[in-house]
Structure formats: structure tokens, C-alpha cells
Coordinates of C-alpha atoms in Angstrom, one line a residue:
M14 CA -52.0 -33.0 12.2
A15 CA -55.8 -33.3 12.5
P16 CA -57.3 -36.3 10.6
R17 CA -58.6 -35.5 7.2
G18 CA -62.3 -35.8 6.9
R19 CA -64.2 -37.7 4.2
D20 CA -65.1 -34.4 2.7
T21 CA -61.6 -34.0 1.4
S22 CA -61.3 -37.4 -0.1
R23 CA -62.5 -36.2 -3.5
A24 CA -59.5 -33.8 -3.8
I25 CA -57.2 -36.6 -2.8
W26 CA -58.7 -39.0 -5.3
G27 CA -58.4 -36.3 -8.0
R28 CA -54.7 -36.2 -7.5
L29 CA -54.5 -40.0 -7.2
V30 CA -56.4 -40.6 -10.4
C31 CA -54.0 -38.3 -12.3
V32 CA -51.1 -40.3 -10.9
L33 CA -52.8 -43.6 -11.8
V34 CA -53.6 -42.5 -15.3
A35 CA -50.1 -41.3 -15.9
T36 CA -48.5 -44.4 -14.6
Q37 CA -50.9 -46.6 -16.6
L38 CA -49.9 -44.8 -19.7
L39 CA -46.2 -45.2 -18.9
A40 CA -46.8 -48.9 -18.3
V41 CA -48.4 -49.3 -21.7
S42 CA -45.6 -47.5 -23.5
A43 CA -42.8 -49.2 -21.6
G44 CA -44.3 -52.6 -21.0
S45 CA -44.7 -54.3 -17.7
S46 CA -41.7 -55.8 -16.1
S47 CA -43.7 -57.4 -13.3
T48 CA -43.4 -61.2 -13.3
G49 CA -43.9 -63.9 -10.7
K50 CA -40.5 -63.0 -9.2
C51 CA -41.0 -59.2 -9.2
R52 CA -43.2 -56.8 -7.2
C53 CA -45.8 -54.8 -9.0
L54 CA -44.9 -51.1 -9.2
S55 CA -47.0 -48.0 -9.9
T56 CA -45.3 -47.6 -13.3
E57 CA -46.6 -51.0 -14.5
S58 CA -49.9 -52.2 -15.9
C59 CA -50.4 -54.7 -13.1
W60 CA -50.8 -51.8 -10.7
P61 CA -54.3 -52.0 -9.0
S62 CA -57.2 -50.3 -10.6
Q63 CA -58.9 -47.2 -9.3
A64 CA -61.8 -49.5 -8.4
A65 CA -59.5 -51.7 -6.3
F66 CA -58.1 -48.7 -4.4
A67 CA -61.7 -47.4 -3.9
A68 CA -62.7 -50.7 -2.4
L69 CA -59.7 -50.6 0.0
E70 CA -60.5 -47.0 1.0
A71 CA -64.1 -47.8 1.8
N72 CA -62.9 -50.1 4.6
L73 CA -60.1 -47.9 6.0
S74 CA -60.6 -45.4 8.8
Q75 CA -58.9 -42.6 6.7
P76 CA -58.9 -41.7 3.0
L77 CA -56.0 -43.0 1.0
L78 CA -52.9 -40.8 0.8
A79 CA -51.4 -39.4 -2.4
P80 CA -47.9 -38.6 -1.1
Q81 CA -46.1 -35.8 -2.8
Q82 CA -42.6 -34.1 -2.5
L83 CA -42.4 -31.6 0.4
A84 CA -41.2 -28.8 -1.9
K85 CA -44.1 -29.3 -4.4
P86 CA -46.2 -26.3 -3.2
C87 CA -43.3 -24.0 -4.3
Y88 CA -43.7 -25.3 -7.8
D89 CA -47.5 -25.1 -7.8
S90 CA -47.6 -21.6 -6.3
P91 CA -44.3 -19.9 -5.5
T92 CA -45.9 -16.9 -3.7
S93 CA -48.4 -18.9 -1.6
D94 CA -48.3 -19.1 2.2
E95 CA -47.9 -22.8 1.9
C96 CA -44.6 -22.3 -0.1
Q97 CA -43.4 -19.8 2.5
T98 CA -44.0 -22.3 5.2
V99 CA -42.0 -24.9 3.3
Q100 CA -39.1 -22.5 2.8
Q101 CA -39.1 -21.5 6.5
S102 CA -39.4 -25.0 7.9
W103 CA -37.2 -26.9 5.5
T104 CA -34.6 -27.9 8.2
D105 CA -37.1 -28.5 11.0
G106 CA -37.5 -32.2 11.6
W107 CA -40.7 -31.8 13.6
W108 CA -42.3 -30.0 10.6
R109 CA -41.0 -32.5 8.1
S110 CA -42.6 -35.3 10.2
N111 CA -45.9 -33.6 10.9
S112 CA -46.7 -31.3 7.9
S113 CA -49.7 -32.0 5.7
H114 CA -47.4 -33.4 3.1
S115 CA -45.1 -35.4 5.4
A116 CA -46.3 -38.8 4.2
G117 CA -44.2 -38.0 1.1
G118 CA -41.2 -36.5 2.8
T119 CA -37.9 -37.8 4.0
E120 CA -35.7 -36.3 6.7
N121 CA -32.7 -36.3 4.3
T122 CA -33.7 -35.2 0.8
N123 CA -31.5 -37.5 -1.2
F124 CA -33.8 -40.5 -0.3
A125 CA -36.8 -38.7 -1.8
A126 CA -34.9 -38.5 -5.1
Y127 CA -34.4 -41.2 -7.7
S128 CA -31.2 -41.9 -9.7
A129 CA -32.2 -43.3 -13.0
P130 CA -30.0 -46.0 -14.8
D131 CA -29.0 -43.5 -17.4
G132 CA -27.6 -41.1 -14.8
H133 CA -30.3 -38.4 -14.6
I134 CA -31.9 -37.6 -11.3
E135 CA -35.6 -37.1 -10.6
A136 CA -36.2 -35.0 -7.5
C137 CA -38.0 -31.9 -6.2
F138 CA -35.5 -29.3 -5.0
L139 CA -36.4 -26.5 -2.6
N140 CA -34.5 -24.1 -4.9
T141 CA -36.9 -23.7 -7.8
T142 CA -34.5 -21.5 -9.7
L143 CA -32.2 -24.5 -10.5
G144 CA -34.4 -25.2 -13.5
Y145 CA -35.4 -28.8 -12.7
P146 CA -39.0 -29.9 -12.6
C147 CA -40.6 -31.2 -9.4
L148 CA -40.9 -35.0 -9.9
Q149 CA -42.1 -37.8 -7.7
G150 CA -38.6 -39.3 -7.4
S151 CA -38.7 -42.2 -5.0
I152 CA -41.8 -41.2 -3.1
P153 CA -44.6 -43.8 -3.3
T154 CA -47.7 -42.7 -5.1
V155 CA -50.3 -44.2 -2.8
G156 CA -50.3 -44.8 0.9
V157 CA -52.4 -45.8 3.9
D158 CA -52.6 -43.5 6.9
V159 CA -53.1 -46.3 9.5
R160 CA -54.8 -45.5 12.8
S161 CA -55.5 -49.0 14.1
V162 CA -54.5 -52.7 13.8
E163 CA -57.4 -53.2 11.4
D164 CA -56.1 -50.5 9.1
I165 CA -52.7 -52.2 9.1
Q166 CA -54.2 -55.6 8.3
L167 CA -56.2 -54.2 5.4
A168 CA -53.1 -52.5 4.0
I169 CA -51.0 -55.6 4.3
N170 CA -53.6 -57.9 2.8
F171 CA -54.1 -55.5 -0.1
A172 CA -50.4 -55.4 -0.8
V173 CA -50.1 -59.2 -0.7
T174 CA -53.1 -59.6 -3.0
H175 CA -51.6 -57.3 -5.6
N176 CA -48.0 -58.2 -5.0
L177 CA -46.9 -54.6 -4.2
R178 CA -43.6 -53.2 -3.1
V179 CA -44.3 -52.2 0.6
V180 CA -42.5 -49.6 2.6
V181 CA -43.3 -48.7 6.3
K182 CA -42.7 -45.2 7.5
N183 CA -43.2 -43.0 10.6
T184 CA -41.1 -39.8 10.4
G185 CA -38.8 -40.7 7.5
H186 CA -35.7 -40.3 9.7
D187 CA -33.7 -43.0 7.9
Y188 CA -30.2 -43.0 6.5
F189 CA -30.9 -46.1 4.2
G190 CA -34.0 -45.0 2.4
R191 CA -35.9 -47.9 3.9
S192 CA -39.1 -45.8 4.4
T193 CA -39.6 -44.9 0.8
A194 CA -39.4 -46.6 -2.6
R195 CA -40.2 -45.6 -6.1
G196 CA -43.4 -47.1 -7.3
G197 CA -44.1 -48.5 -3.9
F198 CA -47.1 -48.7 -1.5
L199 CA -46.7 -46.8 1.7
I200 CA -47.9 -47.9 5.1
W201 CA -47.7 -44.7 7.2
T202 CA -47.7 -45.3 11.0
H203 CA -47.3 -41.7 12.0
H204 CA -50.7 -41.4 13.7
L205 CA -50.4 -44.4 16.0
K206 CA -49.9 -41.9 18.8
N207 CA -51.1 -43.8 21.8
I208 CA -49.1 -43.6 25.1
T209 CA -49.9 -45.7 28.1
Y210 CA -48.1 -45.4 31.4
H211 CA -48.2 -48.5 33.6
D212 CA -47.6 -48.3 37.3
T213 CA -47.2 -52.0 37.1
F214 CA -46.7 -54.1 34.0
K215 CA -46.9 -57.9 33.5
P216 CA -46.1 -59.1 30.0
S217 CA -48.9 -60.9 28.2
G218 CA -48.8 -64.7 28.7
A219 CA -46.5 -64.4 31.7
P220 CA -47.0 -67.2 34.4
S221 CA -48.5 -66.3 37.8
N222 CA -45.0 -66.1 39.2
G223 CA -43.6 -64.1 36.3
T224 CA -41.8 -60.8 36.7
V225 CA -44.0 -57.7 37.3
Y226 CA -42.3 -54.5 36.2
S227 CA -43.0 -51.1 37.7
D228 CA -43.2 -47.8 35.8
A229 CA -43.3 -49.1 32.2
M230 CA -44.5 -47.2 29.1
T231 CA -46.2 -48.5 26.0
L232 CA -45.7 -46.3 22.9
G233 CA -47.5 -46.4 19.6
S234 CA -45.2 -46.7 16.6
G235 CA -46.0 -43.2 15.5
I236 CA -44.6 -41.6 18.7
Q237 CA -41.5 -39.4 18.4
W238 CA -39.0 -39.2 21.2
Q239 CA -39.9 -35.7 22.2
E240 CA -43.4 -37.0 22.9
A241 CA -42.1 -40.0 24.7
Y242 CA -39.8 -37.9 26.9
D243 CA -42.6 -35.6 27.9
A244 CA -44.7 -38.5 29.0
A245 CA -41.9 -40.0 31.0
F246 CA -40.9 -36.7 32.5
A247 CA -44.4 -36.1 33.7
H248 CA -44.1 -39.2 35.9
G249 CA -40.7 -38.2 37.2
R250 CA -39.0 -40.9 35.0
D251 CA -36.4 -41.2 32.3
I252 CA -36.5 -43.4 29.3
V253 CA -33.6 -44.6 27.1
G254 CA -34.2 -42.8 23.7
G255 CA -32.8 -41.0 20.8
I256 CA -31.7 -37.4 20.5
A257 CA -32.1 -35.2 17.4
P258 CA -32.7 -31.6 16.7
G259 CA -36.4 -31.2 15.7
A260 CA -37.5 -34.5 17.3
S261 CA -37.3 -36.3 14.0
V262 CA -36.6 -39.8 15.5
G263 CA -39.4 -42.2 16.1
A264 CA -39.5 -44.0 19.4
A265 CA -41.1 -47.3 18.6
G266 CA -40.1 -48.2 15.0
G267 CA -36.8 -48.5 13.2
W268 CA -34.8 -46.8 16.0
V269 CA -35.4 -49.7 18.4
Q270 CA -35.5 -52.4 15.8
G271 CA -32.0 -51.4 14.8
G272 CA -30.7 -51.4 18.4
G273 CA -31.4 -47.8 19.5
H274 CA -28.4 -46.1 21.0
S275 CA -28.8 -43.2 23.5
I276 CA -26.8 -40.8 25.5
L277 CA -28.3 -42.7 28.5
S278 CA -27.0 -46.1 27.2
P279 CA -23.8 -46.3 29.4
Q280 CA -26.2 -46.0 32.4
Y281 CA -29.1 -48.1 31.3
G282 CA -28.2 -50.0 28.1
L283 CA -29.5 -49.7 24.5
G284 CA -33.0 -49.3 23.5
V285 CA -33.4 -53.0 22.8
D286 CA -32.2 -53.8 26.4
N287 CA -35.1 -51.8 27.8
V288 CA -38.0 -53.4 25.8
L289 CA -40.5 -55.5 27.7
E290 CA -43.0 -56.3 25.0
M291 CA -43.9 -55.4 21.4
S292 CA -46.9 -55.8 19.1
I293 CA -46.7 -56.3 15.4
V294 CA -48.8 -57.3 12.3
T295 CA -46.9 -59.7 10.1
S296 CA -47.2 -60.4 6.4
D297 CA -50.0 -62.9 6.9
G298 CA -52.1 -60.2 8.4
K299 CA -52.0 -61.6 11.9
Y300 CA -51.6 -59.4 15.0
H301 CA -49.0 -60.7 17.5
V302 CA -48.1 -59.5 21.0
V303 CA -44.6 -60.8 21.6
N304 CA -42.3 -60.9 24.7
A305 CA -40.2 -63.4 26.6
Y306 CA -43.2 -65.7 27.1
Q307 CA -45.1 -65.4 23.8
E308 CA -43.3 -66.0 20.5
P309 CA -39.9 -65.4 22.0
D310 CA -38.1 -65.9 18.6
L311 CA -40.0 -63.1 17.0
F312 CA -39.5 -60.9 20.1
W313 CA -35.7 -61.7 19.9
A314 CA -35.6 -60.8 16.2
L315 CA -37.4 -57.5 16.6
R316 CA -34.8 -56.3 19.1
G317 CA -31.9 -55.6 16.7
G318 CA -32.9 -57.5 13.6
G319 CA -33.6 -54.3 11.7
G320 CA -36.6 -52.1 11.0
G321 CA -39.0 -52.6 8.1
T322 CA -38.1 -56.3 8.0
W323 CA -40.5 -58.2 10.2
G324 CA -43.9 -56.5 9.7
V325 CA -45.6 -53.3 10.9
V326 CA -44.8 -52.7 14.5
V327 CA -47.9 -51.3 16.4
S328 CA -46.4 -50.6 19.8
V329 CA -43.4 -51.1 22.1
T330 CA -43.4 -51.3 25.9
Y331 CA -40.3 -49.9 27.6
Q332 CA -38.9 -50.0 31.1
T333 CA -38.4 -46.5 32.5
H334 CA -35.9 -45.4 35.1
P335 CA -36.0 -43.0 38.0
S336 CA -35.2 -39.3 37.2
T337 CA -32.0 -38.4 39.1
P338 CA -29.6 -35.4 39.2
I339 CA -27.0 -35.4 36.4
L340 CA -23.7 -33.8 35.4
A341 CA -23.6 -32.2 32.0
A342 CA -20.3 -31.6 30.2
F343 CA -19.7 -29.1 27.4
F344 CA -16.4 -28.8 25.5
T345 CA -15.8 -26.8 22.3
T346 CA -12.6 -25.7 20.6
S347 CA -11.2 -24.1 17.5
I348 CA -7.8 -24.6 16.0
T349 CA -5.7 -22.3 13.8
T350 CA -2.5 -23.5 12.2
S351 CA -0.1 -22.4 9.5
A352 CA 1.1 -26.0 8.7
L353 CA -2.0 -27.4 6.9
N354 CA -1.6 -28.1 3.2
A355 CA -3.4 -29.9 0.5
T356 CA -2.4 -33.3 1.8
T357 CA -2.9 -32.6 5.5
T358 CA -6.4 -32.4 6.9
A359 CA -5.7 -32.5 10.6
S360 CA -3.3 -30.5 12.7
A361 CA -0.8 -32.1 15.1
T362 CA -2.7 -30.4 17.9
L363 CA -6.0 -32.0 16.9
R364 CA -4.2 -35.4 16.7
T365 CA -2.8 -35.0 20.2
L366 CA -6.2 -33.9 21.6
L367 CA -8.2 -36.6 20.0
T368 CA -5.7 -39.3 21.1
E369 CA -6.2 -38.2 24.7
F370 CA -9.9 -38.2 24.2
V371 CA -9.7 -41.8 23.0
R372 CA -7.4 -42.7 26.0
V373 CA -9.9 -41.4 28.6
A374 CA -13.0 -42.7 26.9
P375 CA -13.0 -46.0 28.8
A376 CA -12.9 -44.2 32.1
M377 CA -15.8 -41.9 30.9
T378 CA -18.1 -44.8 30.2
D379 CA -17.0 -46.7 33.3
S380 CA -18.2 -43.6 35.4
G381 CA -21.5 -43.4 33.5
W382 CA -20.6 -40.7 30.9
G383 CA -22.5 -41.0 27.7
G384 CA -22.0 -38.4 25.0
Y385 CA -21.1 -37.2 21.5
G386 CA -17.6 -36.2 20.4
M387 CA -17.6 -34.4 17.0
I388 CA -14.7 -33.6 14.6
E389 CA -15.7 -30.9 12.1
P390 CA -14.5 -27.6 10.8
S391 CA -14.9 -24.9 13.4
S392 CA -17.0 -21.9 12.6
D393 CA -14.4 -19.3 13.2
T394 CA -11.3 -20.8 11.6
G395 CA -12.7 -23.4 9.2
E396 CA -10.1 -25.9 10.4
R397 CA -11.1 -29.2 12.0
A398 CA -11.5 -29.2 15.8
L399 CA -13.0 -31.4 18.5
S400 CA -16.1 -30.8 20.5
Y401 CA -18.0 -32.9 23.0
V402 CA -21.3 -32.9 24.9
G403 CA -22.2 -35.5 27.5
I404 CA -24.0 -36.4 30.6
A405 CA -23.3 -38.6 33.6
P406 CA -25.2 -39.5 36.9
A407 CA -24.3 -37.0 39.6
S408 CA -24.0 -40.0 42.0
A409 CA -21.0 -41.4 40.2
S410 CA -18.1 -40.7 42.5
N411 CA -15.4 -40.2 39.9
A412 CA -17.5 -38.8 36.9
S413 CA -16.5 -35.2 37.6
A414 CA -12.8 -36.1 38.1
V415 CA -12.6 -38.0 34.9
M416 CA -13.9 -35.1 32.8
E417 CA -12.0 -32.5 34.7
G418 CA -8.8 -34.5 34.0
F419 CA -9.5 -34.3 30.2
F420 CA -10.2 -30.6 30.4
A421 CA -7.0 -30.0 32.3
F422 CA -5.0 -31.9 29.5
A423 CA -6.7 -29.7 26.9
Q424 CA -5.8 -26.6 28.8
Q425 CA -2.1 -27.6 29.0
L426 CA -2.1 -28.4 25.3
A427 CA -3.6 -25.0 24.5
E428 CA -0.8 -23.3 26.5
S429 CA 2.0 -25.3 24.9
A430 CA 1.0 -26.0 21.3
S431 CA 3.0 -24.1 18.7
P432 CA 1.3 -22.2 15.8
E433 CA 2.8 -24.7 13.4
D434 CA 1.2 -27.6 15.3
G435 CA -2.0 -25.7 15.7
A436 CA -3.1 -23.0 18.1
L437 CA -5.8 -24.5 20.3
N438 CA -8.6 -22.2 21.5
I439 CA -10.9 -23.7 24.1
T440 CA -14.2 -21.8 23.9
N441 CA -16.0 -23.9 26.5
A442 CA -15.0 -26.5 29.0
T443 CA -17.6 -26.7 31.7
I444 CA -19.4 -29.2 33.9
V445 CA -22.8 -28.2 35.1
A446 CA -24.9 -29.9 37.8
L447 CA -28.6 -30.3 36.7
P448 CA -31.6 -31.6 38.6
N449 CA -32.4 -34.3 35.9
F450 CA -32.1 -35.4 32.3
A451 CA -35.3 -33.6 31.5
T452 CA -33.7 -30.2 32.1
W453 CA -30.8 -31.1 29.8
E454 CA -32.9 -32.5 27.0
T455 CA -35.4 -29.7 27.1
A456 CA -32.8 -26.9 27.1
L457 CA -30.7 -28.3 24.3
F458 CA -33.1 -29.9 21.8
R459 CA -36.5 -28.3 22.0
G460 CA -37.3 -26.0 19.2
Q461 CA -34.0 -26.7 17.4
T462 CA -33.6 -27.2 13.7
G463 CA -30.8 -28.9 11.7
E464 CA -29.6 -32.3 10.7
V465 CA -32.4 -32.7 8.2
G466 CA -33.4 -31.2 4.8
A467 CA -30.1 -31.9 3.0
N468 CA -28.5 -34.6 0.9
V469 CA -26.5 -36.8 3.4
E470 CA -25.1 -40.3 3.4
L471 CA -23.3 -42.0 6.2
G472 CA -20.7 -44.7 7.1
S473 CA -19.9 -46.0 10.5
R474 CA -18.1 -48.6 12.6
L475 CA -18.3 -49.9 16.2
L476 CA -14.9 -49.5 17.8
P477 CA -14.1 -52.1 20.5
R478 CA -12.9 -51.1 24.0
E479 CA -9.7 -53.0 23.4
L480 CA -8.6 -50.5 20.8
F481 CA -9.2 -47.6 23.2
V482 CA -7.2 -49.3 25.9
N483 CA -4.3 -50.6 23.8
N484 CA -4.0 -48.6 20.6
Q485 CA -5.2 -45.0 21.1
T486 CA -3.0 -43.6 18.4
A487 CA -4.3 -46.0 15.7
V488 CA -7.9 -45.0 16.6
A489 CA -7.1 -41.3 16.4
D490 CA -5.1 -41.6 13.2
A491 CA -7.8 -43.7 11.5
A492 CA -10.5 -41.2 12.4
L493 CA -8.5 -38.2 11.2
S494 CA -7.6 -39.9 7.9
L495 CA -11.2 -40.0 6.9
E496 CA -11.6 -37.5 4.1
V497 CA -15.2 -36.4 5.0
P498 CA -16.6 -33.2 6.5
Y499 CA -17.9 -34.8 9.7
V500 CA -16.7 -37.5 12.0
G501 CA -18.6 -38.3 15.2
F502 CA -17.2 -40.2 18.2
Y503 CA -20.5 -41.3 19.8
V504 CA -19.4 -42.7 23.2
V505 CA -22.8 -44.5 23.7
A506 CA -21.6 -48.1 24.4
G507 CA -19.6 -49.6 27.3
G508 CA -20.9 -49.4 30.8
A509 CA -24.4 -51.0 31.0
V510 CA -24.3 -51.9 27.3
S511 CA -21.3 -54.2 27.9
R512 CA -23.0 -56.0 30.8
V513 CA -25.8 -57.5 28.7
D514 CA -25.7 -61.1 27.4
P515 CA -24.8 -60.7 23.7
D516 CA -27.2 -63.4 22.7
S517 CA -30.2 -62.1 24.6
V518 CA -31.4 -60.0 21.7
A519 CA -30.8 -60.1 17.9
L520 CA -28.5 -57.1 18.0
N521 CA -24.9 -57.6 16.6
P522 CA -22.8 -59.0 19.5
A523 CA -20.1 -56.4 18.5
W524 CA -22.1 -53.8 20.4
R525 CA -21.3 -55.6 23.7
S526 CA -17.5 -55.2 23.3
A527 CA -17.7 -51.8 21.7
L528 CA -17.0 -48.5 23.4
A529 CA -18.0 -46.1 20.7
H530 CA -20.0 -45.8 17.6
V531 CA -17.9 -43.8 15.1
V532 CA -20.0 -42.3 12.4
F533 CA -19.0 -40.1 9.4
S534 CA -21.0 -38.3 6.8
A535 CA -20.7 -36.4 3.5
G536 CA -23.2 -34.8 1.2
W537 CA -23.8 -32.7 -1.9
A538 CA -25.8 -29.7 -3.0
D539 CA -29.2 -29.9 -4.7
G540 CA -28.8 -30.1 -8.4
A541 CA -25.4 -31.8 -8.2
S542 CA -24.4 -34.0 -11.1
R543 CA -24.3 -37.7 -10.9
S544 CA -20.5 -37.6 -11.1
T545 CA -20.3 -35.3 -8.1
I546 CA -22.6 -37.6 -6.2
D547 CA -20.6 -40.6 -7.2
A548 CA -17.4 -38.9 -6.0
T549 CA -19.0 -38.2 -2.6
R550 CA -20.1 -41.8 -2.3
S551 CA -16.6 -42.9 -3.2
Q552 CA -15.4 -40.9 -0.1
I553 CA -17.9 -42.8 2.0
K554 CA -16.7 -46.1 0.7
Q555 CA -13.0 -45.2 1.2
S556 CA -13.6 -44.1 4.7
E557 CA -15.6 -47.2 5.5
A558 CA -12.7 -49.3 4.2
A559 CA -10.3 -47.5 6.5
L560 CA -12.3 -48.2 9.6
R561 CA -13.0 -51.8 8.5
A562 CA -9.2 -52.3 8.3
L563 CA -8.9 -51.1 11.9
T564 CA -11.7 -53.5 13.1
P565 CA -11.6 -56.7 11.0
G566 CA -14.6 -58.8 11.6
G567 CA -16.3 -56.0 13.6
G568 CA -19.6 -54.4 13.2
A569 CA -21.6 -51.2 12.6
Y570 CA -24.9 -49.7 13.8
F571 CA -27.7 -50.7 11.4
N572 CA -29.5 -47.3 11.7
E573 CA -26.5 -45.1 11.0
A574 CA -24.2 -46.8 8.5
S575 CA -23.3 -47.1 4.9
L576 CA -25.3 -48.4 2.0
Y577 CA -22.2 -49.9 0.5
E578 CA -21.2 -52.5 3.1
V579 CA -19.3 -55.4 1.5
D580 CA -20.7 -57.9 4.0
F581 CA -23.8 -56.4 5.6
Q582 CA -24.8 -59.8 7.2
Q583 CA -21.6 -59.8 9.3
T584 CA -21.4 -56.0 9.8
F585 CA -25.0 -55.5 11.0
F586 CA -25.9 -58.8 12.6
G587 CA -22.7 -60.8 13.2
S588 CA -23.2 -64.4 14.4
H589 CA -26.9 -63.9 14.7
Y590 CA -27.6 -63.7 11.0
D591 CA -28.4 -67.3 10.4
R592 CA -31.0 -67.4 13.2
L593 CA -32.5 -64.2 11.9
R594 CA -32.7 -65.6 8.4
A595 CA -34.6 -68.6 9.7
I596 CA -37.1 -66.5 11.7
K597 CA -37.6 -64.3 8.6
K598 CA -38.6 -67.3 6.6
Q599 CA -41.0 -68.4 9.3
Y600 CA -42.8 -65.0 9.7
D601 CA -42.4 -63.4 6.3
P602 CA -41.9 -66.3 3.8
S603 CA -42.9 -64.1 0.8
D604 CA -40.4 -61.4 1.8
L605 CA -43.1 -58.7 1.8
F606 CA -40.9 -56.6 4.1
I607 CA -37.5 -56.1 2.5
V608 CA -35.2 -53.2 3.1
P609 CA -31.7 -52.2 1.9
E610 CA -29.1 -54.4 3.6
G611 CA -31.8 -56.0 5.8
V612 CA -32.3 -59.6 6.6
G613 CA -33.1 -61.5 3.3
S614 CA -32.3 -58.6 1.0
E615 CA -29.5 -60.6 -0.6
D616 CA -32.1 -62.6 -2.4
W617 CA -33.3 -59.5 -4.3
D618 CA -31.9 -57.1 -6.9
A619 CA -30.4 -53.8 -6.2
D620 CA -33.7 -52.0 -6.3
L621 CA -35.4 -54.7 -4.1
N622 CA -38.1 -55.1 -6.7
C623 CA -37.2 -58.5 -8.2
R624 CA -35.7 -61.7 -6.8
A625 CA -32.1 -62.0 -7.9

């Protein structure tokens, strides 16, 4: 998106003034709840004046933002070209990140809504015929479109001065709602788009005999993985990164701060294992360049200690890897059975197939396979079935044999399974040799839509390798017992992930003994009642409890997990939490940066607005 010029600032201020007037009137009628222990929200009389915002804007490189809901053009003018674009692009993550209204959007729409204490929901639904008004919901009313360190410092200092609720956002791809908050003040990093390729890279402050790295890349915190991949591919290199239709995942923000899993992780480790240096502005307005030599405690915390918690990340420098030939596996099935009933959600055939998948998963990661298994209703029968897509280095001597062995088992099962157990139809079971990861990523994910634009909540658990080796049936049974529409077996641990010192980064040590990240999701239609939403959330909680019972004392991936963890400190950070808490107090003593289930959030109320 091209930067908005100063000639458009009057229009922006016109909308902003309306918002400010409305919120001031609300504050007068409702009274201000802002006290010394609470943040000041836009619905309260303590909210900064128009003059204060004008003074801030005068020093920024860009006009202030007045974020709005993505569907709002269809309420303002249903027949407009702008509304048509919204309707056509609703499930396109790239559009949601880059549209002219994207500062106010979230990749999953439920986090743009607001559930009021009395049960009613404020949102802005794409379907205007539902009869609901388009309301601001949880979208902040004012934001800063930062383009430099100085912009970030100005925004942070303003927020500290006025005691504002701060949220940091790039794309809005976030299953916790960490990048939005009702009544908050938004710091939008999306236009920090610098990419620098280093033939050689020596971290700042390194001694003369310090390690010099070759082929590193520094990414601004507004970069999305599609952009990062293109830069790496242009140099004949691969980089450990996220995968999503529509390129909605940021490359140098919450993804890496939460750990950053990748289909390349069994080969090269997690995102945090590939970071050489980071830069950040903390709550005191200071700019830090951190690495193994400079402020190593903060560098440690940023690698797995959770996004939105430590400050505003400006950039991340990654090690890249040589681009080499790969094998790509594709496996899809459908199942039809006459034996399913109201209390049976999985066929015997699916149970047998999944148990075998669990059994061979250790051999997959040992030979370099990384990939995504998915259990969901098949399109042709509507009954749950298993699919898988994965890649492995072509140089791995046994990678092809391991996958072919699983395919052979599936074929034998298809030939022998009875209709009562479930007739298995294998629609694809192929292994393809490709020249590089770039060919695979470009073919599968460029120009794709999906995953975004709906109401979705998640739960997850890291399953240790020991379970896959010694108790495959328990793993399969637990996964199939989850009463949710989608269960993912993301085999993105093991291999190189398991060979990293668990204490070298802040990431939960449970990752180092895990083999798979099992994630499940459920959602609801726009306009659903609070009771329907609560019932869906109950499914998430029950499913989470089932996997927790399978892995007592285990962990989950901070970026794709549940908002209802009973012990988030242990689940997301494990034995590292106490050290993280101490570093948090050092670098953010006022808790300016607080996110749901993040470090220090236990000291705040459920809305993260007032100290508990």
C-alpha cells in the first residue's frame, strides 16, 4: 500500500474527531473507570485530547490512523466498488494484511468483535443482511503507522505519558487476539518492510574472534513470509519460516517470538533456533540491538518468550540455508462407512490408519520429513479422513522408503477394510522429486486463499516422541476423541529441533522432546448467539483437557493454542517462566506490553486493562 500523503490527513482527522467526540460523550455518561491501576481507554474521559493527538501526529512520519472494521465499506455503500472488493477478498490473507483498512482488520474475525458483559456482541459482519450494525468491536480507534525507530519511540512515549492500553500489530494473524484491544492504542508495524541480505554477518558487539556468519538476512518486522521467501530464493537460499494460504503470517514479529515452527524445522530447527540478532524498542523508548554478545538476557527472552510482550520488534536477522533438491509427499483419502452413529465420530479404518501414521512419525522426522497431517471431513463423503503433505531433503537415504512404507500400509488397508469398518479410498499417494523448496512453496501457496476471514478458536498440545514410540494407540485414540471439526498432526518437531539445548532460548523446553504439534479448531457462523459461541468454546476446553491428560506437565505452542489454559505459565514457557518474569520486570517494569496468557498477564484482569 502506498503511504498516505499529508493531503489526506484532514479526512482521517474528520473520522478520528467523530470517534473522539463519541467516546468522550460515552465517558461522561458512564463515568471513567481509569485509576492508577488501570489503563486509559478510548471510552473514558482520560483519553488524550484532539490537541494531544495533533501534537503527536505533527512529529510522526505518517498521519495517525483511524482503524475501522474491514466490512465497513459494505455498510457505508453496499453497491460501491470498495464493498465489492471486500466481498471478493474476504478470505484472502494477503488482502486482509495489505488493504487500505487493514490496520483495523484481523485475520480471524472473532478477534475483531467484542463480547460485552451482558452477552451481546459488537462486530461488523460481512453479511449485512443479518440485521446487525457495523460497530467498532475490539478494533482500536487510533493507531500509529510506524515507518522508523523514531516513529516507534514517539508512539511508545505517548502511550506511557497517557497510560494507554497498547497493542502491536503487523498482519493480525493471531489466534489469541493479541494484536487488537477494545479502546486501545495501536502500533502498526506493517510498513517496516526493509530486507537486507548479508553475504557475511557479524553480530553487533561481537569480539574480533567472534563468529562470522555467511548468507544471513535481516527482515523488518512488517515483512510477511512470502516476501522473505522471495528474497531468500533470489539468492539460492532457503529460510525457516511459516506457511499459510494468502501469506498472512509475519516473518519477524509474533511468529518468531512465540517459537516459529516450520515444515523445514526437522531439517534446520525452529525459527528461534535460526535467529542471529534482533532489534527492539522497549517501554522506556530505548532502541536495543540484542544478540549473544549484547543484552543476552533480552535476546534469550525474545526467542520464545511470546510476541507483544517485550516491546516493539524492529527487525530480526536470520541464518539462511543452501537451497537443495527435495522430495514432496502428498497423501489424501476419503472414508465411507455404514457403522457411524451419533456417538461414534471416527471409523475403525481411520483409527487404524492414524495409529500407523503415529507409529511411523518418528522415522519420518529422523529422515528429515516435515509436514502436516490433517483429520477432517472429506469433501465427497463428509466423514473424517486423514491427509498429509510433507517435504524432506532428497539427500536423505531413507526418506523415500519411510514414506513409501506408509503408503503401502494404507493401500493394504484400503484393500482389506470392510464397509462396516470404513471403506478407504486413497485419492493421492505420491512422492515427487523437486529441484528445491522454492518450487514447492510457490506452487502450493502463491495466490491461495483460505484459513482467514472466519470465526476460529484453537487448542493444541505438544506430543512427546516417547508417546509415538511406546503408545501409538493412546495418541490416535486421544486425537480421534476430540469433538471438533479439525485436528492437525503437524510433524514439525523432532530431528534438528530435538538437537538444540533446551535452555539456549526462552522457548518451552517441551519442544525439544516433542515430535508433533497437535492443533485443533472450531468456529461459529457470523451472527451466532452467545450461547452458541460458549458451546463451541466448551468443545475447545474439553478437547484441551483430553490432550492435557495424555501429556501431564507438557506444553503447547504459544502461537497456536487455547485462550483457556489452566496453567499458561507451565504450558507455554515451562521451567523458563521465572527467568522470563524477572527479565520482564527489568525491561518493562510498568507492564506496558501485556498480552493474553503472556508473561506477566496474571497480574492483570481478564480484559488486561486493570491490575488484578
